[in-house]
Coordinates of C-alpha atoms and ligand atoms in Angstrom, one line a residue:
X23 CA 138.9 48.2 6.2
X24 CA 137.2 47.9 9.6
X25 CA 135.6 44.9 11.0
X26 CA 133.9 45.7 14.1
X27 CA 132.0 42.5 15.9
X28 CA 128.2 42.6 17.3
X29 CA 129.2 40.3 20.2
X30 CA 126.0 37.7 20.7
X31 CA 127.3 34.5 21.7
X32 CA 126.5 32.0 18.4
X33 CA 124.7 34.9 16.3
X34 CA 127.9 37.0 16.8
X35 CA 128.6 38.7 13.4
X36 CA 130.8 41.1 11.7
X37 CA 129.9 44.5 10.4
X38 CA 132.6 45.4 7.5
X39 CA 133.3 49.6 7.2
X40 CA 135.2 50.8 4.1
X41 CA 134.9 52.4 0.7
X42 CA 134.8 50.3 -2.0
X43 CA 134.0 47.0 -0.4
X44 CA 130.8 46.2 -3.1
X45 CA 133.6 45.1 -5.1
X46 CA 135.9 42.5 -2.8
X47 CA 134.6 39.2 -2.1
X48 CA 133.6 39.6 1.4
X49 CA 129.5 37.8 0.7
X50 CA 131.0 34.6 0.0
X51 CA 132.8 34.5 3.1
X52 CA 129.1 34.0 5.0
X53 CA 127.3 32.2 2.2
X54 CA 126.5 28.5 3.5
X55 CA 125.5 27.1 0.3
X56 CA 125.2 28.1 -3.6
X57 CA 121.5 29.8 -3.0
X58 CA 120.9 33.3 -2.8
X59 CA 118.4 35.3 -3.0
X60 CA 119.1 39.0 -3.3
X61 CA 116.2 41.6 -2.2
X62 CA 116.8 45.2 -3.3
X63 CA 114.3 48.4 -4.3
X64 CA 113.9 49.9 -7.9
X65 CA 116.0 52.2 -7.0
X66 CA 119.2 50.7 -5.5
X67 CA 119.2 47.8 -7.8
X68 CA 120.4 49.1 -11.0
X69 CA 122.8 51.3 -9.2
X70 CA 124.8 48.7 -7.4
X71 CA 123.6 44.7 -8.0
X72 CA 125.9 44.2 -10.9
X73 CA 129.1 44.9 -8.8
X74 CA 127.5 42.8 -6.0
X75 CA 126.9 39.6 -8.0
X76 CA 130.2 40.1 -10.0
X77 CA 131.2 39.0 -6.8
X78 CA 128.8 35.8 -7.0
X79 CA 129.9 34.5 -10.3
X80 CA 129.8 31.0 -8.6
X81 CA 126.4 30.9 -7.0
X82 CA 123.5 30.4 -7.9
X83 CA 121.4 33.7 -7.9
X84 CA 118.0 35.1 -8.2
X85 CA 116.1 38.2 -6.9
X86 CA 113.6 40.1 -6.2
X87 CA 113.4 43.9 -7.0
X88 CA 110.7 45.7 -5.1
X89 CA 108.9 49.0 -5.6
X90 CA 110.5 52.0 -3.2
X91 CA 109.0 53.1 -0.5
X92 CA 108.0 53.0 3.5
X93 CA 104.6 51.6 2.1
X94 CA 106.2 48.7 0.5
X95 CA 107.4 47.3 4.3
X96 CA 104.1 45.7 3.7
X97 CA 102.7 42.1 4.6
X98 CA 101.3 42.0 1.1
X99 CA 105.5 42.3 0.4
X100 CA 106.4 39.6 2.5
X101 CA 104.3 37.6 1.0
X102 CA 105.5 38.0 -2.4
X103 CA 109.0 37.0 -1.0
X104 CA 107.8 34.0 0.7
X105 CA 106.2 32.8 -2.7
X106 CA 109.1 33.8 -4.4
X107 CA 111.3 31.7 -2.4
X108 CA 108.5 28.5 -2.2
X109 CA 108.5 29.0 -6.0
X110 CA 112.0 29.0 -7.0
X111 CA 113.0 26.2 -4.6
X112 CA 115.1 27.9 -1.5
X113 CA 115.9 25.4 1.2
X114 CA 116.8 25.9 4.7
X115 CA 120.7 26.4 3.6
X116 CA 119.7 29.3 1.1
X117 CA 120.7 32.8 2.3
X118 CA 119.1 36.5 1.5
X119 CA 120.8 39.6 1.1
X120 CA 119.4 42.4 1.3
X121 CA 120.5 45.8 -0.8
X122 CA 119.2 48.9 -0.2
X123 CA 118.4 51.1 2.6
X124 CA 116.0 50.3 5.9
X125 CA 113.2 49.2 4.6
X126 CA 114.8 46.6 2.3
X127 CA 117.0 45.5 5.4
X128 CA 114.0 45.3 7.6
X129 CA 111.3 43.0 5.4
X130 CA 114.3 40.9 3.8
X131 CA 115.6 40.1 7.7
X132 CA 111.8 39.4 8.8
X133 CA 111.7 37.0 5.8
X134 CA 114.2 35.5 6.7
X135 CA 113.4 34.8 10.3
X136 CA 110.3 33.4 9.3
X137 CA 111.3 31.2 6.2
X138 CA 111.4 27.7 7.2
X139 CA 111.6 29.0 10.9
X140 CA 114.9 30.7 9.8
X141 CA 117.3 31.1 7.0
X142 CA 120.8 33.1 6.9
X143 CA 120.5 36.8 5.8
X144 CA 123.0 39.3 5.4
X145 CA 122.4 43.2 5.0
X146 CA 124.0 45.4 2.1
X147 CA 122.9 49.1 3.8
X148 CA 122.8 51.6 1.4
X149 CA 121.7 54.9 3.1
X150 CA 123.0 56.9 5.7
X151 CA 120.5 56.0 8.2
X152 CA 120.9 51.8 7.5
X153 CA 124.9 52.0 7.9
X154 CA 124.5 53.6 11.2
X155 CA 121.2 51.9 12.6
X156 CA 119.2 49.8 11.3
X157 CA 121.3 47.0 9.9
X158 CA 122.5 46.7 13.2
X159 CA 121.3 44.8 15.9
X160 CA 118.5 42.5 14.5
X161 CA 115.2 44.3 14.7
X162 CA 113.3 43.3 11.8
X163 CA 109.5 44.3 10.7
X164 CA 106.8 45.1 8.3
X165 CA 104.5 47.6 9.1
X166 CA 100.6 46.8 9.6
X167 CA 97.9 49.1 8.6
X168 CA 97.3 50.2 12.0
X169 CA 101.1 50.5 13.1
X170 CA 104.3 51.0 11.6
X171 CA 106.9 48.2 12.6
X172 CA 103.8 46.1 14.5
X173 CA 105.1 43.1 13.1
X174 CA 108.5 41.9 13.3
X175 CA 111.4 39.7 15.1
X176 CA 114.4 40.3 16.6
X177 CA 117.0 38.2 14.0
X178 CA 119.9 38.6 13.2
X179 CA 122.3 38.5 10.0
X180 CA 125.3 36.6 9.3
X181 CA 127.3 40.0 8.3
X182 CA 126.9 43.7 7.8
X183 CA 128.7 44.6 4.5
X184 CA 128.7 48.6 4.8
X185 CA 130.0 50.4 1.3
X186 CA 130.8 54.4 2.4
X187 CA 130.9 54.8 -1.7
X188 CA 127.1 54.1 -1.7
X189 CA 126.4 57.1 0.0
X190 CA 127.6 59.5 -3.1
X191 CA 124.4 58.5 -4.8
X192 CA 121.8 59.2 -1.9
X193 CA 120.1 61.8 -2.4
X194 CA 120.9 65.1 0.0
X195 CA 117.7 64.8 2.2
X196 CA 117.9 60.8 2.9
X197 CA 121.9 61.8 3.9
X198 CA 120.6 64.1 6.5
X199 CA 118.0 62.1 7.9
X200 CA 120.6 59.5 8.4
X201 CA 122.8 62.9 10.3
X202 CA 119.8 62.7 12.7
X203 CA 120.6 59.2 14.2
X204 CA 124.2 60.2 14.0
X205 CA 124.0 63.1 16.2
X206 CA 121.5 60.6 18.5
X207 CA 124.9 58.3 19.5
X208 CA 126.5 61.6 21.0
X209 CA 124.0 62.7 22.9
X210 CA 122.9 60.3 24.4
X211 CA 126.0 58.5 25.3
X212 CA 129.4 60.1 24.4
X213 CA 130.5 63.9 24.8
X214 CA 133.8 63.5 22.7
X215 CA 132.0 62.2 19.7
X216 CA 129.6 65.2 19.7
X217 CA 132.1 67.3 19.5
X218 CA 134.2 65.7 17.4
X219 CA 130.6 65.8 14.9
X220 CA 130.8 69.7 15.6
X221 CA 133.9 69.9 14.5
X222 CA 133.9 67.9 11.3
X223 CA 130.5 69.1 10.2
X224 CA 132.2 70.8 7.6
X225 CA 134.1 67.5 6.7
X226 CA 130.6 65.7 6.1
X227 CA 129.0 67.6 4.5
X228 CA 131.1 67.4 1.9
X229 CA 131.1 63.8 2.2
X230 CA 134.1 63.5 2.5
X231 CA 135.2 59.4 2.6
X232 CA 137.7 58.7 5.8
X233 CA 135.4 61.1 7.8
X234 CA 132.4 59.4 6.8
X235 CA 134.4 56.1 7.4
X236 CA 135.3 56.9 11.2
X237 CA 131.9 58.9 11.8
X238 CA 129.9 55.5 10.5
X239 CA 132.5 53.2 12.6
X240 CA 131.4 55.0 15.6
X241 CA 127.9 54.8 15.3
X242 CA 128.0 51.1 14.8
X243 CA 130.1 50.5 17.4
X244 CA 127.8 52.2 19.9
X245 CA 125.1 50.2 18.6
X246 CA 126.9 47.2 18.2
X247 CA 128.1 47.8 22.5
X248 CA 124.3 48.7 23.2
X249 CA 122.5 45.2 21.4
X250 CA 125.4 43.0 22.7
X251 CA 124.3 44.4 26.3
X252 CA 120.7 43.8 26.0
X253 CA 119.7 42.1 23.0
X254 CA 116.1 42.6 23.1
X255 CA 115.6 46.1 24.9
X256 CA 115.1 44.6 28.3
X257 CA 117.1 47.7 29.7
X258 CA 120.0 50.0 28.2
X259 CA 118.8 49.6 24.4
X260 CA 115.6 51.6 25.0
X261 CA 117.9 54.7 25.3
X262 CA 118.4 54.0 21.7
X263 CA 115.3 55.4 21.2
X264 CA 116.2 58.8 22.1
X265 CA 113.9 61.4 20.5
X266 CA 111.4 58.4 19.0
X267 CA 108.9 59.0 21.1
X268 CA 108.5 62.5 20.0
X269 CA 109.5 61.2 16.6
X270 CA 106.5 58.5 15.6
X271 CA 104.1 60.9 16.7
X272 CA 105.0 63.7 14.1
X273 CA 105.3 60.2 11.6
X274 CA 102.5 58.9 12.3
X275 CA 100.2 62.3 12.4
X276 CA 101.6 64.0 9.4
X277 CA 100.9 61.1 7.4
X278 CA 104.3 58.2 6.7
X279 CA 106.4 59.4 4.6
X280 CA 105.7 63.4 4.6
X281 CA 108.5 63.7 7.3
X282 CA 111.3 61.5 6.8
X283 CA 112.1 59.2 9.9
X284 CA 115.5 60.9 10.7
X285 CA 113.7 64.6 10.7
X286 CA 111.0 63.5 12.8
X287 CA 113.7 62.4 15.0
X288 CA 115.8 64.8 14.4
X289 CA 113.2 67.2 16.3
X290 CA 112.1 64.8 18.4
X291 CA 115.8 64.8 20.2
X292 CA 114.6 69.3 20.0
X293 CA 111.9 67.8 22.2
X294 CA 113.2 65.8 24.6
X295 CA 115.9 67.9 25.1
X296 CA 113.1 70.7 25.9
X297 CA 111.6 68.6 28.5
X298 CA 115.1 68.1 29.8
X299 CA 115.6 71.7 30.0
X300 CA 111.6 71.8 31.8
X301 CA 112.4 69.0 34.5
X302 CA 116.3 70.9 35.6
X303 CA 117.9 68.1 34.3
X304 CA 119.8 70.0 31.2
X305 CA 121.5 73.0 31.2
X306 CA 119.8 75.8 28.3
X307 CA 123.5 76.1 27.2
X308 CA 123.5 72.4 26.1
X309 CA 120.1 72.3 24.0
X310 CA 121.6 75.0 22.4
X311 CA 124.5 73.1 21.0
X312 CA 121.7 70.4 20.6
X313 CA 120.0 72.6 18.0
X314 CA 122.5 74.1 16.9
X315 CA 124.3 70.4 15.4
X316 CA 120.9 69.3 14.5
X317 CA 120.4 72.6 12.3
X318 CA 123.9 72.2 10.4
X319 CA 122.3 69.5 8.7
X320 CA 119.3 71.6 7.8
X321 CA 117.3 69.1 10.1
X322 CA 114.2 70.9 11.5
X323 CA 113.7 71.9 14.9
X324 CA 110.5 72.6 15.4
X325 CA 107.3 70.3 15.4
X326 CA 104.7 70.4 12.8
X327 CA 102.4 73.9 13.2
X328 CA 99.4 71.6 13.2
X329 CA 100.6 69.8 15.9
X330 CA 100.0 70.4 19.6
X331 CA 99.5 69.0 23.2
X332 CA 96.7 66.6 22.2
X333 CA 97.9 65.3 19.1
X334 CA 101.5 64.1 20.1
X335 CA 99.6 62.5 23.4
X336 CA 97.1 60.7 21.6
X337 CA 99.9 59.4 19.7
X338 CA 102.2 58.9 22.5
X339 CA 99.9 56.9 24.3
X340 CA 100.4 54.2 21.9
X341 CA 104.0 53.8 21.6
X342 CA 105.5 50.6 22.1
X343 CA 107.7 51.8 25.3
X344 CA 105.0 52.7 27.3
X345 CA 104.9 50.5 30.3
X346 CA 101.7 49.9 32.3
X347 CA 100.3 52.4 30.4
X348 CA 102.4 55.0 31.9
X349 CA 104.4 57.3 29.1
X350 CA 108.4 56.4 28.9
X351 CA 110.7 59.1 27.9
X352 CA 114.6 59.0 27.2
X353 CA 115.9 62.6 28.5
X354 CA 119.5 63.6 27.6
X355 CA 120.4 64.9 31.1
X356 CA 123.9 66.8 29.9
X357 CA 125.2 66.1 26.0
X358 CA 126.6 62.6 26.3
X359 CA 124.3 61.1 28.8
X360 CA 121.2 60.0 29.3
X361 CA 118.2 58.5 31.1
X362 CA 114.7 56.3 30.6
X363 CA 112.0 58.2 32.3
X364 CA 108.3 57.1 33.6
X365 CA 107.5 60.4 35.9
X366 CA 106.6 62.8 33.0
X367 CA 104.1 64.6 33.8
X368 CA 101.2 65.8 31.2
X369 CA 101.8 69.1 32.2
X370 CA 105.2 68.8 32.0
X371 CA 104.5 68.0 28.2
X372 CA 101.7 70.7 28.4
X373 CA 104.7 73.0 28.9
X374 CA 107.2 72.3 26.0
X375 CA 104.3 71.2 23.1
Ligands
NAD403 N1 115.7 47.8 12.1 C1 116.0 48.9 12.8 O1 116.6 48.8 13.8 C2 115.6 50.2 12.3 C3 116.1 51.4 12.8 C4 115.8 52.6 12.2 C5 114.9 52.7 11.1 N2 114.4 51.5 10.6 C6 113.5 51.5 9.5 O2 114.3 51.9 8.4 C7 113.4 52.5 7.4 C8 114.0 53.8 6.9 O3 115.3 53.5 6.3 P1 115.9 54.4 5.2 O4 116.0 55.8 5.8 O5 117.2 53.8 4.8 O6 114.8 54.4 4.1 P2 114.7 53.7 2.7 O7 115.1 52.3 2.7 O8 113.3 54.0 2.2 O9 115.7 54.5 1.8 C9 115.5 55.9 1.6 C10 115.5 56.2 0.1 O10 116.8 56.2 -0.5 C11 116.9 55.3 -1.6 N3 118.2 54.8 -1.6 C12 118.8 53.8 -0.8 N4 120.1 53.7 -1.0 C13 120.4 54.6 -2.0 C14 121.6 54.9 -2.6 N5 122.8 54.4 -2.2 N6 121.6 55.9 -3.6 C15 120.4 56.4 -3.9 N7 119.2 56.2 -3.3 C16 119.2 55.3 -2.4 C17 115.8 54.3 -1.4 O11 115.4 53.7 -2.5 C18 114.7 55.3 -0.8 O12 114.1 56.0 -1.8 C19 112.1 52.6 8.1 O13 111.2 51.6 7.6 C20 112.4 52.5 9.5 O14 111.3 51.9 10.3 C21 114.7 50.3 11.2

């Protein structure tokens, strides 16, 4: 087993890597008192909450099961678990844990920094794309109407409990999408692991469990390095939003849920590796190997065909990055590094959409 540490003074926490670990006793370990309340999806739940709370025999348990979904990362949501918890009597020392993918990570860690003004929670990630990103690092939201992740807190868990066997039962397409923010960590901050993803590709995609192990380990320590630096995105975190900017755009034009996050991403990184190319700051050679990693996963590469200049600015202009109204860009400048940008020009982007 690994134990890796997100290094935050007092809210330091560990994030636990291994196969197998639903079934050791590792909750109990950050559990202050015998209330729990366990948050998981109709999906997730009757696949894996009997091993958890065979774990729990000695607390005191209830739960709430939640449709699946983006669209049920809802206010109307977090309201149902803040009257669940109100009605079955949680106190300040009660803790959540959350079991399923990002979307039950997110709402159950919002809930929990708003309970009370704060109870413990600890994440269970079950896909691809919440072992490697969002379970780390303490962003949590809802979405709003008007804005996907508009409402939210930085907060975060007690522990990260990651299960590698989860993975055999996610479905092909959520395992790529999770490949997308995989790929992210090497290019926009270490060479060696993008190559060593080149030359295990083969080794994934047959999920095989030690590579899957190490590949996961890497991402969270790169995440776990990049949040203990700047908790909040002040600075270095933003570059964790490599290819988002491009990303929410396709999300939010073609409709939540049509593209997965991780594909909209995935040619999001396409696009701001394009720009790279447009400004002289990448070599062709290296979007190449870009695309090419990206396509081994049978991510796509190329936007939406109802989507040009105008649409992605619209939607650009609204991004959360954007300082002083002026458009923020992360642009890998070789594979392994990259930088935040503010002197993209619209005809820059005029060139590449
Ligand atoms: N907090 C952060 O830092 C952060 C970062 C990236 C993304 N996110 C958020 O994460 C969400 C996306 O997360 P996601 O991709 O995990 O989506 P998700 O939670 O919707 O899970 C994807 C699908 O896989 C199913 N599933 C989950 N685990 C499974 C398993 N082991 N076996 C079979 N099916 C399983 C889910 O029920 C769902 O249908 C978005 O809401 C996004 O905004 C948050």
């Amino acid at each position: 087993m690994s134990v890796l540490r997100v290094e935050l003074d007092e809210r330091s926490y560990p994030i636990y890597i291994d196969t197998g670990l639903l079934s050791k006793s590792l909750l109990s370990k950050h559990i202050r008192s015998k209330r729990i309340c366990l948050v998981s999806n109709d999906i997730v739940y009757p696949l894996y909450s009997e091993t958890v709370k065979a774990q729990l025999s000695d607390y005191e348990i209830d739960e709430i099961i939640l449709p699946d979904g983006e669209a049920e990362k809802s206010l109307a949501n977090f309201e149902v678990i803040m009257s669940h918890l109100l009605a079955n009597g949680h106190g300040r020392d009660s803790t959540l844990v959350a079991l399923g993918g990002g979307v039950i990570g997110d709402i159950t860690g919002f809930a929990a920094a708003c309970y009370q003004r704060g109870i413990d929670f600890i994440q269970i990630p079950t896909t691809l794309l919440s072992q490697v990103d969002s379970s780390v690092g303490g962003e949590t939201a809802v979405n709003h109407p008007l804005g996907k992740n508009m409402i939210g807190a930085f907060y975060q868990p007690k522990a990260v409990i990651i299960d590698i066997n989860t993975l055999k039962t996610l479905p092909l397409r959520e395992f790529n999408a999770g490949m997308a923010e995989v790929i992210k960590y090497g290019i926009l901050g270490n060479k060696n692991f993008f190559i060593w993803l080149e030359e295990h590709s083969e080794k994934i995609k047959l999920g095989e469990p030690t590579t899957l192990a190490k590949m996961v380990e890497f991402c969270c320590q790169s995440k776990a390095d990049i949040v203990a630096a700047d908790e909040t995105e002040a600075g270095v975190r933003a570059l964790l939003n490599l290819g988002h900017t491009f990303g929410h755009a396709i999300e939010a034009d073609q409709g939540y849920g049509k593209w997965k996050h991780g594909e909209a991403v995935a040619t999001g990184m396409v696009l701001a590796s394009k720009l790279a190319v447009a400004m002289n700051l990448l070599e062709v050679s290296e979007l190449r190997r870009i695309e090419s990693l990206i396509e081994t996963f049978d991510l796509p590469l190329l936007a939406p065909k109802n989507m040009g200049f105008n649409e992605f600015i619209c939607h650009m202009r609204r991004d959360k990055k954007n300082l002083a109204g002026q458009l923020r860009f992360i642009i890998p400048t070789a594979i392994g590094k990259s930088e935040i940008r503010d002197d993209v020009t619209e005809d820059m982007l005029q060139q590449i959409l």
